[in-house]
mmCIF file with all atom_site columns, C-alpha atoms in Angstrom:
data_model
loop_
_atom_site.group_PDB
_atom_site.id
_atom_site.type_symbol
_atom_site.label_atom_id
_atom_site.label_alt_id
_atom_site.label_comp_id
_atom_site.label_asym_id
_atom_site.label_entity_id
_atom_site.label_seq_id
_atom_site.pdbx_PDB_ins_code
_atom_site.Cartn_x
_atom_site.Cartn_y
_atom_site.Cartn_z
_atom_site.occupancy
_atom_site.B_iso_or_equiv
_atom_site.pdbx_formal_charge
_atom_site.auth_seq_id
_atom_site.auth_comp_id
_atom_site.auth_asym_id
_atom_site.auth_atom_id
_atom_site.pdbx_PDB_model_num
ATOM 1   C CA . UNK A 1 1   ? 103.642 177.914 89.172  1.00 46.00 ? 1   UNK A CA 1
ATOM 2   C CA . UNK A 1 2   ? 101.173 176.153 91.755  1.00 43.00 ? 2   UNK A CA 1
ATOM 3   C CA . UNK A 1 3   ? 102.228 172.846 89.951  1.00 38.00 ? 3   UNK A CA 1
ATOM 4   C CA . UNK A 1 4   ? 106.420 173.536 90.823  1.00 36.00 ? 4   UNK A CA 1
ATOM 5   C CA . UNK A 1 5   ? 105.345 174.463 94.494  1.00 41.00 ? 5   UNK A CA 1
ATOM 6   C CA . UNK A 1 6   ? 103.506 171.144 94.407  1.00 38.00 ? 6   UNK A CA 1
ATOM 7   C CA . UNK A 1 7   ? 106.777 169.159 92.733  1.00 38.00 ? 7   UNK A CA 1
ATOM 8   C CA . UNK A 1 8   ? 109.275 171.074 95.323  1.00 35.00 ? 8   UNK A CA 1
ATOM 9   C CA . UNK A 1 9   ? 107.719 170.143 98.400  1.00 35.00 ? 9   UNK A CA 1
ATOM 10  C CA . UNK A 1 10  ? 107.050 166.412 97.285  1.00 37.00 ? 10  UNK A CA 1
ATOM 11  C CA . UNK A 1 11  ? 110.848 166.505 96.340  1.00 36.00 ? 11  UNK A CA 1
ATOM 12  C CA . UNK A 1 12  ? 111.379 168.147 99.861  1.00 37.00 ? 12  UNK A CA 1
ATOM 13  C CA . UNK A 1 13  ? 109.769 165.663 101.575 1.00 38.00 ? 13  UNK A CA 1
ATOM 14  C CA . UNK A 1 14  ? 111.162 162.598 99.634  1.00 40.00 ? 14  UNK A CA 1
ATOM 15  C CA . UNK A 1 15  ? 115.056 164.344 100.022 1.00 41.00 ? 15  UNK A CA 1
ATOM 16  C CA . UNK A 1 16  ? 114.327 164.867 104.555 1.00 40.00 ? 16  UNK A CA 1
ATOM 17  C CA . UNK A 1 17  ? 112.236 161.118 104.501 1.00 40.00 ? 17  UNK A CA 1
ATOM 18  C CA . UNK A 1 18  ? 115.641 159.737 103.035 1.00 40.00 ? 18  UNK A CA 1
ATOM 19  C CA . UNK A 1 19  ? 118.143 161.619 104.490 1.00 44.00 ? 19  UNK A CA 1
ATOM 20  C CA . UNK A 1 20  ? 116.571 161.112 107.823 1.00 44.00 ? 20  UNK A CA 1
ATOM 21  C CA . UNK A 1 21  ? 115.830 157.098 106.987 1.00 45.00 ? 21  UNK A CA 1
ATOM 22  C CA . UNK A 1 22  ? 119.505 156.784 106.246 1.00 48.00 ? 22  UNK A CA 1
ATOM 23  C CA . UNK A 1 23  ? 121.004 158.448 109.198 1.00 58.00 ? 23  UNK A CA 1
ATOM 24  C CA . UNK A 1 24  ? 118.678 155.995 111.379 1.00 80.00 ? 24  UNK A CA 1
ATOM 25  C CA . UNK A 1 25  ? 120.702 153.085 110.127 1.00 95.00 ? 25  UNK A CA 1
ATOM 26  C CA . UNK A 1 26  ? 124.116 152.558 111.609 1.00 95.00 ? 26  UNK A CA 1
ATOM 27  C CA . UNK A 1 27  ? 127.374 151.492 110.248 1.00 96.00 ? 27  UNK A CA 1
ATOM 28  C CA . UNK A 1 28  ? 126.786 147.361 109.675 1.00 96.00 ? 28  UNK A CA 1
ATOM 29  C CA . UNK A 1 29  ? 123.230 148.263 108.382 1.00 96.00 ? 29  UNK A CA 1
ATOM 30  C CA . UNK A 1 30  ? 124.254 151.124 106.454 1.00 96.00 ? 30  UNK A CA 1
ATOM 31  C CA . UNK A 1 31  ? 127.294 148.555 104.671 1.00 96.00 ? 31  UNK A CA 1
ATOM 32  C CA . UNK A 1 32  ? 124.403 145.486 104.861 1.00 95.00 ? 32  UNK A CA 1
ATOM 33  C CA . UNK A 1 33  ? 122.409 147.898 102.955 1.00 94.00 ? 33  UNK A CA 1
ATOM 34  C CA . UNK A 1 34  ? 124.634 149.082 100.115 1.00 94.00 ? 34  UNK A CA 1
ATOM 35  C CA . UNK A 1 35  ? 125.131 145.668 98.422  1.00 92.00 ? 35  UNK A CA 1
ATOM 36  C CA . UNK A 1 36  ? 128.973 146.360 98.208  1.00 95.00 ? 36  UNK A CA 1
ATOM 37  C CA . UNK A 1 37  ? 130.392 145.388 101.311 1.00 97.00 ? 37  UNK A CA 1
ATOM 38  C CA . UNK A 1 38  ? 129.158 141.653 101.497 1.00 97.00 ? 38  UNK A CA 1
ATOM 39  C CA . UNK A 1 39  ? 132.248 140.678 102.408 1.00 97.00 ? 39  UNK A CA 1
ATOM 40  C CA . UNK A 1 40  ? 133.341 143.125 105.173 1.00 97.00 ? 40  UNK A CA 1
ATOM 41  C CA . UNK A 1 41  ? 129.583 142.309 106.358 1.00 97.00 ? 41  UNK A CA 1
ATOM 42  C CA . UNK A 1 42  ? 130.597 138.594 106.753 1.00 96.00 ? 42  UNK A CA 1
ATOM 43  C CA . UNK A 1 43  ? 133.643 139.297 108.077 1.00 97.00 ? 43  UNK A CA 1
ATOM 44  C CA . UNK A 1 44  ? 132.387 141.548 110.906 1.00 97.00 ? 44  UNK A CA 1
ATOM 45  C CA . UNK A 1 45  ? 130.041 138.570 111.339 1.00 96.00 ? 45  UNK A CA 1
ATOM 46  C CA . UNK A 1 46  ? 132.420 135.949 111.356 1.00 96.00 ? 46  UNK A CA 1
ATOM 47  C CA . UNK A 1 47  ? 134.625 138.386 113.908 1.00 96.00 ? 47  UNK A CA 1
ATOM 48  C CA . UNK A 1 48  ? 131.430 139.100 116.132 1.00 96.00 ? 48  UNK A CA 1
ATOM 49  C CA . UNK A 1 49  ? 131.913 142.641 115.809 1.00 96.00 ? 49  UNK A CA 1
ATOM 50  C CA . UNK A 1 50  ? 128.334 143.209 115.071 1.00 96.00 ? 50  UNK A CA 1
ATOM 51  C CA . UNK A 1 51  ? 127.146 144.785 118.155 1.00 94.00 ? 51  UNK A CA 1
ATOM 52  C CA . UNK A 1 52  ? 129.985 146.520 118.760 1.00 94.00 ? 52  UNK A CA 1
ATOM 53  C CA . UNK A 1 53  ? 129.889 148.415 115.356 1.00 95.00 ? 53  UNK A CA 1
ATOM 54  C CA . UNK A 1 54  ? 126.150 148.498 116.597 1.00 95.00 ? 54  UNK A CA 1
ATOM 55  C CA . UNK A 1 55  ? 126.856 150.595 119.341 1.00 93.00 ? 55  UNK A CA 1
ATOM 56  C CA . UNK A 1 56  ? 127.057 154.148 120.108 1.00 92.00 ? 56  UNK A CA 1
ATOM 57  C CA . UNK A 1 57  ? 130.412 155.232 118.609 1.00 91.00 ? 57  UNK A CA 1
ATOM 58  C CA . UNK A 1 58  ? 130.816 157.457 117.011 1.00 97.00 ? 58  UNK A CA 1
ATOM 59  C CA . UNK A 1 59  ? 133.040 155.062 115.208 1.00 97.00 ? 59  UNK A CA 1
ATOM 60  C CA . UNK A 1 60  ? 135.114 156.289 111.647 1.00 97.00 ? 60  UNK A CA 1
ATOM 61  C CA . UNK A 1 61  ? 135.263 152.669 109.220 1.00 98.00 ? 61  UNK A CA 1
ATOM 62  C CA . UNK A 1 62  ? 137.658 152.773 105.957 1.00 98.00 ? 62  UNK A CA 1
ATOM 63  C CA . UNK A 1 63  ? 135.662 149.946 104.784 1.00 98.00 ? 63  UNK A CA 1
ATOM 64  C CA . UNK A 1 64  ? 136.954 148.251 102.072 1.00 98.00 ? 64  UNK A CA 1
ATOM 65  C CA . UNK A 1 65  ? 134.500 147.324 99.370  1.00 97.00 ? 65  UNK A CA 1
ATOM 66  C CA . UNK A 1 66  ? 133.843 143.756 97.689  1.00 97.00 ? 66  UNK A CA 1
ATOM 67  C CA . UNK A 1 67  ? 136.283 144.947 94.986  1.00 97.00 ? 67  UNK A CA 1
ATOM 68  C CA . UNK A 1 68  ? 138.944 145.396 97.604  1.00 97.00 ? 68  UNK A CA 1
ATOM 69  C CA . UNK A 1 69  ? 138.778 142.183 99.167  1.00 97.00 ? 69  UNK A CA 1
ATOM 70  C CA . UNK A 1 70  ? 138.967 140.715 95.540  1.00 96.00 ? 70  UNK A CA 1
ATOM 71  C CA . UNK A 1 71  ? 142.092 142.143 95.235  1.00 96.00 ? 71  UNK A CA 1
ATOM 72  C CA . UNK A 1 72  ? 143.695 139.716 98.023  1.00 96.00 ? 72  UNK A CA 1
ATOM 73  C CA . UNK A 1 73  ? 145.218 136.698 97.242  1.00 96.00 ? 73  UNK A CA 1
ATOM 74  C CA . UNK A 1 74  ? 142.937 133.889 96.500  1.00 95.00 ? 74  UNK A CA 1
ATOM 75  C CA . UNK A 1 75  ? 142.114 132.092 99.200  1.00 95.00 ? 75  UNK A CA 1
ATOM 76  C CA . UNK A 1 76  ? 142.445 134.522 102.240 1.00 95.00 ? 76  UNK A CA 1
ATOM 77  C CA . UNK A 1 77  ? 139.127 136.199 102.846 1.00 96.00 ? 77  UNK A CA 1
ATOM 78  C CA . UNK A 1 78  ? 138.509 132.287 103.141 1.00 95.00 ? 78  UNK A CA 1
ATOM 79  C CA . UNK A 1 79  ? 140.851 131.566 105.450 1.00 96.00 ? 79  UNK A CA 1
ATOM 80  C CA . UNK A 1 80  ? 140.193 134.449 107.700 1.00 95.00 ? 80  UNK A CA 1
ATOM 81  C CA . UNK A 1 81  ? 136.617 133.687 108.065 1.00 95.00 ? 81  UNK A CA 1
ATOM 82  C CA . UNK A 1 82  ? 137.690 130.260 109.554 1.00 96.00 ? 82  UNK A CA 1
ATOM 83  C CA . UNK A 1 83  ? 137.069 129.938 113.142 1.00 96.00 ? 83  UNK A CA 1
ATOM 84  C CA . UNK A 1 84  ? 140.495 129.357 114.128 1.00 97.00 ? 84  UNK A CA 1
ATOM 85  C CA . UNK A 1 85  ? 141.464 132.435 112.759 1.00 96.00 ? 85  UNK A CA 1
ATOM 86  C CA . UNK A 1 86  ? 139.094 134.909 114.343 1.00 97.00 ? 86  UNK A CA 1
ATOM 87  C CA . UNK A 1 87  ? 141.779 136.613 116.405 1.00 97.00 ? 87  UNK A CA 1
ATOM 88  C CA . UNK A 1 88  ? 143.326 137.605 113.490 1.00 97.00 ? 88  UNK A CA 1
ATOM 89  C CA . UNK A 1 89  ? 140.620 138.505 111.755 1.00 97.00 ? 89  UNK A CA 1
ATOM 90  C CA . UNK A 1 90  ? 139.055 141.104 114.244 1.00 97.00 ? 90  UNK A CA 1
ATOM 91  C CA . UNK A 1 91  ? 142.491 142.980 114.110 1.00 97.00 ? 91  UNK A CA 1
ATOM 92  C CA . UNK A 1 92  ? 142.565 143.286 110.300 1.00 97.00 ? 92  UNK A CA 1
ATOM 93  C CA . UNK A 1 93  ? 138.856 144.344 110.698 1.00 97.00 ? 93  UNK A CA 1
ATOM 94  C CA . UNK A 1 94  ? 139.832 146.990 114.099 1.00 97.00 ? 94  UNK A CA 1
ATOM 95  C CA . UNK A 1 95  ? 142.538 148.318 112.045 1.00 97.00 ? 95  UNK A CA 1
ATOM 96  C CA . UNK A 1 96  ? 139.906 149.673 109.382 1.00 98.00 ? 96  UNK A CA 1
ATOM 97  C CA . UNK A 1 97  ? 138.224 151.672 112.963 1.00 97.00 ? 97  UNK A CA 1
ATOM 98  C CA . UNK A 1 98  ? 138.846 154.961 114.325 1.00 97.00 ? 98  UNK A CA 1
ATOM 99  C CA . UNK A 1 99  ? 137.107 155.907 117.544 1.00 97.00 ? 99  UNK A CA 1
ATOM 100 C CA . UNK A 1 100 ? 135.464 158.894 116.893 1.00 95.00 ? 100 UNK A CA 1
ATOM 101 C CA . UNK A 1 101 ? 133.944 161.104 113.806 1.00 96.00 ? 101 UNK A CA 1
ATOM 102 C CA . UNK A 1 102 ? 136.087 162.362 111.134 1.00 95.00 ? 102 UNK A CA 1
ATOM 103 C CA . UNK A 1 103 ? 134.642 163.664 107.850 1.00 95.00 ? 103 UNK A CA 1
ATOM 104 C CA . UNK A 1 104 ? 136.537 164.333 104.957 1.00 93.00 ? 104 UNK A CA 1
ATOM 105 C CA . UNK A 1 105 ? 136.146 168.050 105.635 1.00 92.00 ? 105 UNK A CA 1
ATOM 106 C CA . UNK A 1 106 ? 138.158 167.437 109.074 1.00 93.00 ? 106 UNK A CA 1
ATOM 107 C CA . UNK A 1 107 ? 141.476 166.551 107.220 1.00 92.00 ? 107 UNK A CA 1
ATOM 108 C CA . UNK A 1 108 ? 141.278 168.322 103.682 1.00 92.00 ? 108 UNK A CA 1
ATOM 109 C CA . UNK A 1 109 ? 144.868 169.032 102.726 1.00 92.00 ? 109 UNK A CA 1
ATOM 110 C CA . UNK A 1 110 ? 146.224 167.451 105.629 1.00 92.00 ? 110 UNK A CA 1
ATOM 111 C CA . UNK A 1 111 ? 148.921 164.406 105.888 1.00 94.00 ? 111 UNK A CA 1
ATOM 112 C CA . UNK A 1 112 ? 148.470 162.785 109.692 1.00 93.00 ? 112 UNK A CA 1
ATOM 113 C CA . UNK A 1 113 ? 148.124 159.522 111.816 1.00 95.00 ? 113 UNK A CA 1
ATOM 114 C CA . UNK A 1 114 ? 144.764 158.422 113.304 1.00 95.00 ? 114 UNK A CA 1
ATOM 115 C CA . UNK A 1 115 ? 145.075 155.620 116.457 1.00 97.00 ? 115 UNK A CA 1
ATOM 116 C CA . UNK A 1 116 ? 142.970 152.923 115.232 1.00 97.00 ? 116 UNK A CA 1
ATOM 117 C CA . UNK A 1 117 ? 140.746 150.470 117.636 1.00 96.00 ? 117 UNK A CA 1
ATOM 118 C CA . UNK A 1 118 ? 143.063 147.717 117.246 1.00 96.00 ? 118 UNK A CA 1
ATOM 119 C CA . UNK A 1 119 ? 145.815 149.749 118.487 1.00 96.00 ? 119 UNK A CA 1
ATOM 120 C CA . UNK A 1 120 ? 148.327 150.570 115.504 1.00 96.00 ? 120 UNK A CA 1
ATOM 121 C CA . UNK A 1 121 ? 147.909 153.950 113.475 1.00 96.00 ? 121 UNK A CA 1
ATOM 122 C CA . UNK A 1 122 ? 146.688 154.560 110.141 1.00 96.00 ? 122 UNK A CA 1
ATOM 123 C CA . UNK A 1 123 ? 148.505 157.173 107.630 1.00 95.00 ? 123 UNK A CA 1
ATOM 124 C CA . UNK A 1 124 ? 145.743 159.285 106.211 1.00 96.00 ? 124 UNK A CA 1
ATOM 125 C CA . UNK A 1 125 ? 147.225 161.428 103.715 1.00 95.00 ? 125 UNK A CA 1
ATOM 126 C CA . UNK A 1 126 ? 144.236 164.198 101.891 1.00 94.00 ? 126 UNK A CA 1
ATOM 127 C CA . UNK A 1 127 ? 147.184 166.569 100.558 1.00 93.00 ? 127 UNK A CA 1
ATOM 128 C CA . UNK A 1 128 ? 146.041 165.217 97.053  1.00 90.00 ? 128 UNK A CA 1
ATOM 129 C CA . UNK A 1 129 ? 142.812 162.996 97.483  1.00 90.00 ? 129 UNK A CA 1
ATOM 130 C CA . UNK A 1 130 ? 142.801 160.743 100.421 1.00 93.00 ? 130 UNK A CA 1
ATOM 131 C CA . UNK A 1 131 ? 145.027 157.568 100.845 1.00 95.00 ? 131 UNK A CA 1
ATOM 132 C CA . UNK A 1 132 ? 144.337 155.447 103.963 1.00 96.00 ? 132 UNK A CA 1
ATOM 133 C CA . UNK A 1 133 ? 147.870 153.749 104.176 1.00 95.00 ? 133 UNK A CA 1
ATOM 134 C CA . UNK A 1 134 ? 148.099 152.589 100.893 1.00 90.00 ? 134 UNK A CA 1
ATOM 135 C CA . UNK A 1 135 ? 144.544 152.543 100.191 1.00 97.00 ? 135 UNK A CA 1
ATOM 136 C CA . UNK A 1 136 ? 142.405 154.858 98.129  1.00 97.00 ? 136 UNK A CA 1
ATOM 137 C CA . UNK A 1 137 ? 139.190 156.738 99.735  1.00 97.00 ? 137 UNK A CA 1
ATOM 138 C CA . UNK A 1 138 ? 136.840 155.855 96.761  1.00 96.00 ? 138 UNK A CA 1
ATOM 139 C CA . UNK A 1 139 ? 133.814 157.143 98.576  1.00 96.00 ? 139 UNK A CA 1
ATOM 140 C CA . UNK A 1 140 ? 133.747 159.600 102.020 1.00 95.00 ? 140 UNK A CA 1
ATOM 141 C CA . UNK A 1 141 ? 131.202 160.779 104.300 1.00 96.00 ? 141 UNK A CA 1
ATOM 142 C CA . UNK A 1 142 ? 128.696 157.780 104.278 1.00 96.00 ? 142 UNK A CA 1
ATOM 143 C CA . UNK A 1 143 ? 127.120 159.087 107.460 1.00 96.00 ? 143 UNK A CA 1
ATOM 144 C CA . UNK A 1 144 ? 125.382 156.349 109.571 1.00 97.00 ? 144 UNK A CA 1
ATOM 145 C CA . UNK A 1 145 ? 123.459 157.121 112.877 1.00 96.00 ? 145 UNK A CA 1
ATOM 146 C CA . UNK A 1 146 ? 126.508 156.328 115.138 1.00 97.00 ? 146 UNK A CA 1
ATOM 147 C CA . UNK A 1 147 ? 129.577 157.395 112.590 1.00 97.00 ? 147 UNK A CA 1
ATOM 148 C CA . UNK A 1 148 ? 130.626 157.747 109.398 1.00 97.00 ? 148 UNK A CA 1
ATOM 149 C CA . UNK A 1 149 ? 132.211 154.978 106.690 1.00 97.00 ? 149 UNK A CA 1
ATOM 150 C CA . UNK A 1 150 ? 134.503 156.084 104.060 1.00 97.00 ? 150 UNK A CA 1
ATOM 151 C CA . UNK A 1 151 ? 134.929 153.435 101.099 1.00 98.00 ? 151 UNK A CA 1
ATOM 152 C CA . UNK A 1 152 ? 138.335 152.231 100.271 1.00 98.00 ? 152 UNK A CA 1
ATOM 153 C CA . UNK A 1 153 ? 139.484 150.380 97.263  1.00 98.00 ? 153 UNK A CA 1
ATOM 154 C CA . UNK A 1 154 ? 141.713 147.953 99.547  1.00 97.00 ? 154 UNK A CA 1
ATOM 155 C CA . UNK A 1 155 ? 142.181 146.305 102.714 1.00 97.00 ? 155 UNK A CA 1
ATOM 156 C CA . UNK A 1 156 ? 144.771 147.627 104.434 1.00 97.00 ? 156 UNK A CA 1
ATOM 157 C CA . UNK A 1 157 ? 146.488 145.252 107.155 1.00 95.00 ? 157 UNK A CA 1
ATOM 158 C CA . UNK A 1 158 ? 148.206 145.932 110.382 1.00 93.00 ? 158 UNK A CA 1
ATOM 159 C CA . UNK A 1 159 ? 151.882 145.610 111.059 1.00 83.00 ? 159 UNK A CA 1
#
């Protein structure tokens, strides 16, 4: 018996050191961290978002994994990277960012529209998992220090 009491509160400790070492890191180093969202990293690089998805928020990111930005046509993650391009680039990157918290929990069974930071509104549907647009919620409530990022298996782009 002494031995479980031992094992829990090691496995206590290890579960609050974790939890609390993850919700220290926000959103870019929370996706920098993950190893699946190189590419949305070096977009929000190449956009010079960094600081801004540094700051305070809270900030909601549909953030489209590695996979998703696969899934373009070849050649365009390229392209928008390019210098020249950069306008575009941070509103395909806005679009993916809702001021504010929202957890999976807050829209369960719900269809709605969310105002994104570029300006244009998303269609979140969770009346039968969650679609982002057109875009699958693979993964919700990643919760950073200054928001939360839900994984989506696409990018979704702005009208």
């Amino acid at each position: 018996m002494k031995v479980f009491r031992i094992f829990a509160a090691i496995a206590l400790m290890f579960f609050t050191f974790s939890h609390a070492n993850a919700m220290s890191k926000d959103i870019v180093d929370t996706a920098a961290g993950a190893g699946q969202f190189k590419t949305l990293v070096a977009a929000i690089e190449a956009a010079g978002l960094v600081d801004t998805l540094k700051g305070d928020g809270p900030f909601t990111v549909f953030a489209p994994s590695d996979e998703a930005f696969a899934k373009l046509p070849a050649g365009t993650v390229d392209d928008l990277l390019k210098p020249e391009n950069k306008d575009k680039l941070i509103a395909i990157l806005t679009y993916h960012v809702v001021p504010g918290k929202i957890m999976a929990g807050d829209i369960a069974g719900k269809s709605t529209e969310v105002k994104t930071v570029q300006g244009d509104t998303l269609d979140v549907d969770a009346t039968n998992g969650v679609t982002v647009d057109k875009a699958k919620v693979v993964k919700a409530d990643i919760v950073t220090s200054n928001g939360v990022i839900h994984v989506i298996d696409s990018v979704v782009m702005p009208n």
